[in-house]
C-alpha positions as protocol buffer text, in pm:
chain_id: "A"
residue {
  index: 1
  type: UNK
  ca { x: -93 y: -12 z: -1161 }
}
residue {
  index: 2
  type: UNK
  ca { x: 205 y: -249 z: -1091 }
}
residue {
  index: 3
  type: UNK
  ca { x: 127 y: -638 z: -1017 }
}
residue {
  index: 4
  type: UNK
  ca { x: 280 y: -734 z: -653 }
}
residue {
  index: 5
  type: UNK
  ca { x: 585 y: -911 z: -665 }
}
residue {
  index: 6
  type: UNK
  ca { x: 550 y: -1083 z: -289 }
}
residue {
  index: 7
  type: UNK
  ca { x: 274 y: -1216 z: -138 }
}
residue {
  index: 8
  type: UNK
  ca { x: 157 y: -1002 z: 179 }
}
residue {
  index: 9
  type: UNK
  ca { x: -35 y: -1148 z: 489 }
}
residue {
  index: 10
  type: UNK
  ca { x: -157 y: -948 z: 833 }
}
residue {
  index: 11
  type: UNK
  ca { x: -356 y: -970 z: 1101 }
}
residue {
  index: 12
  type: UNK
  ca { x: -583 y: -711 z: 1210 }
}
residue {
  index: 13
  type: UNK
  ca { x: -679 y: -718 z: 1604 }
}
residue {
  index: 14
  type: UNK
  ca { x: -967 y: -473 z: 1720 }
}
residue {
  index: 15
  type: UNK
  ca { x: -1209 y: -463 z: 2000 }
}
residue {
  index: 16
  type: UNK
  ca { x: -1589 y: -451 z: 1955 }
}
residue {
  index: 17
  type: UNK
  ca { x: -1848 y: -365 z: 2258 }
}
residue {
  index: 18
  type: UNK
  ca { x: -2191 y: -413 z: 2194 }
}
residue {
  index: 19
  type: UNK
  ca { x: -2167 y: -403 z: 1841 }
}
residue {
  index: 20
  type: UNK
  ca { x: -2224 y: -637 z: 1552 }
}
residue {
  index: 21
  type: UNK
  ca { x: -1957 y: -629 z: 1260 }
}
residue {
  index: 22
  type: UNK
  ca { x: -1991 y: -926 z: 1094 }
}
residue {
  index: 23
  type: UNK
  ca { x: -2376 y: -1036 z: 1097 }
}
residue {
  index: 24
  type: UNK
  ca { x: -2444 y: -1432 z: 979 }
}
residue {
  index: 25
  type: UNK
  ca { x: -2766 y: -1413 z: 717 }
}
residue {
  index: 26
  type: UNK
  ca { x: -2779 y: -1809 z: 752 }
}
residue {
  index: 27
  type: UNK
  ca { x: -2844 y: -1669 z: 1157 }
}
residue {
  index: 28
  type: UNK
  ca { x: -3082 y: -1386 z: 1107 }
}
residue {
  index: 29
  type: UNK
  ca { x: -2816 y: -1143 z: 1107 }
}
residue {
  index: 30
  type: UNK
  ca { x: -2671 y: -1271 z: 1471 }
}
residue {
  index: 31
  type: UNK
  ca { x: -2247 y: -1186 z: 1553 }
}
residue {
  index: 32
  type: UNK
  ca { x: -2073 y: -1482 z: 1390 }
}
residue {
  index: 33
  type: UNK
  ca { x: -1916 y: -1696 z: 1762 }
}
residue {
  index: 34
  type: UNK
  ca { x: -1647 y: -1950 z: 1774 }
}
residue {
  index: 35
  type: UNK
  ca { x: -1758 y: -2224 z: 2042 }
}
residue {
  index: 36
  type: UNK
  ca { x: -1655 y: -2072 z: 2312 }
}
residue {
  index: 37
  type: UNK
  ca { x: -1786 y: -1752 z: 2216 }
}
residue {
  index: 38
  type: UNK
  ca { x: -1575 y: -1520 z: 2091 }
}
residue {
  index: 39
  type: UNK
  ca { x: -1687 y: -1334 z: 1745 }
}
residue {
  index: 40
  type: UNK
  ca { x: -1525 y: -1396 z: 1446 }
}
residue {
  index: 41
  type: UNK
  ca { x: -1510 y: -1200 z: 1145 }
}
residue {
  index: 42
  type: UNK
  ca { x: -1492 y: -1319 z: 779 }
}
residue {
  index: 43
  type: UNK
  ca { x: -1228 y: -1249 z: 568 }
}
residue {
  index: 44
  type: UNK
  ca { x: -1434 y: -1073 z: 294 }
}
residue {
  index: 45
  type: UNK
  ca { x: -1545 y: -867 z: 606 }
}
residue {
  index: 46
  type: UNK
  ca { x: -1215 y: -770 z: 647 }
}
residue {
  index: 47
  type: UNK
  ca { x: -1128 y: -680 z: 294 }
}
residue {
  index: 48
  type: UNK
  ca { x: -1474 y: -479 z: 271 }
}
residue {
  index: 49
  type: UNK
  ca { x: -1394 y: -257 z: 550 }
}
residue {
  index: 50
  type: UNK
  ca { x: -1019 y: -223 z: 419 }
}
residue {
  index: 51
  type: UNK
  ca { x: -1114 y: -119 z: 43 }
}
residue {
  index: 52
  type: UNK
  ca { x: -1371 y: 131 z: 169 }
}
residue {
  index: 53
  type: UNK
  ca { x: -1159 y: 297 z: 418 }
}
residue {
  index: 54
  type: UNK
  ca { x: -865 y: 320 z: 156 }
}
residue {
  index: 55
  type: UNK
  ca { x: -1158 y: 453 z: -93 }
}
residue {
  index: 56
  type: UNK
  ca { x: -1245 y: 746 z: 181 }
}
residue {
  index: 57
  type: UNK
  ca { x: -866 y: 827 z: 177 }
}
residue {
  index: 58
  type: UNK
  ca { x: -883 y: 896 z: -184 }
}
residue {
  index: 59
  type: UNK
  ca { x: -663 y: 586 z: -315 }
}
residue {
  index: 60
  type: UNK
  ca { x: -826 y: 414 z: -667 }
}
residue {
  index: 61
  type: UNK
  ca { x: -1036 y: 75 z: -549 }
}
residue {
  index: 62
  type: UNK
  ca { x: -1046 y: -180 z: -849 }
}
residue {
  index: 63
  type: UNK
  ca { x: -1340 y: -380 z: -646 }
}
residue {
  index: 64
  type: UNK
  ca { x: -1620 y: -103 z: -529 }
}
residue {
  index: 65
  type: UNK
  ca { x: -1939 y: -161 z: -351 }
}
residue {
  index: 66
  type: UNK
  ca { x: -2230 y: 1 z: -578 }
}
residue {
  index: 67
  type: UNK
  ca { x: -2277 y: 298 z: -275 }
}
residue {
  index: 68
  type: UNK
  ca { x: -1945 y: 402 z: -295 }
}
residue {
  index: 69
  type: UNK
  ca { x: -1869 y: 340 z: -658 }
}
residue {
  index: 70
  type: UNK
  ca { x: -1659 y: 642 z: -878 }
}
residue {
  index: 71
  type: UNK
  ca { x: -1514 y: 615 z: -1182 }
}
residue {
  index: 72
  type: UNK
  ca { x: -1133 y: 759 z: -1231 }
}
């Protein structure tokens, strides 16, 4: 595996409907709102959902979460 030689930053922009993708424990598990609001989503929410979709694909996670975890 090759270190990265720039820095890369994105924004991901999606659409939930009666959903909940990023419950708040410290809230009994309520969608995290800005004040007027909206939901928000954490950024270790974001990375989650990235590493496990690239891990469905087939591409080699350093980080796994213990359900999904394979060695190799």
């Amino acid at each position: 595996m090759s270190a990265l030689s720039h820095k890369i930053d994105f924004a991901i922009i999606f659409s939930v409907k009666n959903a909940n993708p990023n419950g708040d424990p410290l809230n009994g598990n309520r969608p995290r709102t800005d004040y007027e609001g909206f939901g928000e989503i954490t950024d270790v929410c974001l990375k989650r959902k990235l590493r496990d979709r690239l891990q469905t694909e087939g591409h080699s996670i350093f980080v796994q979460s213990d359900e999904k975890k394979r060695m190799g």
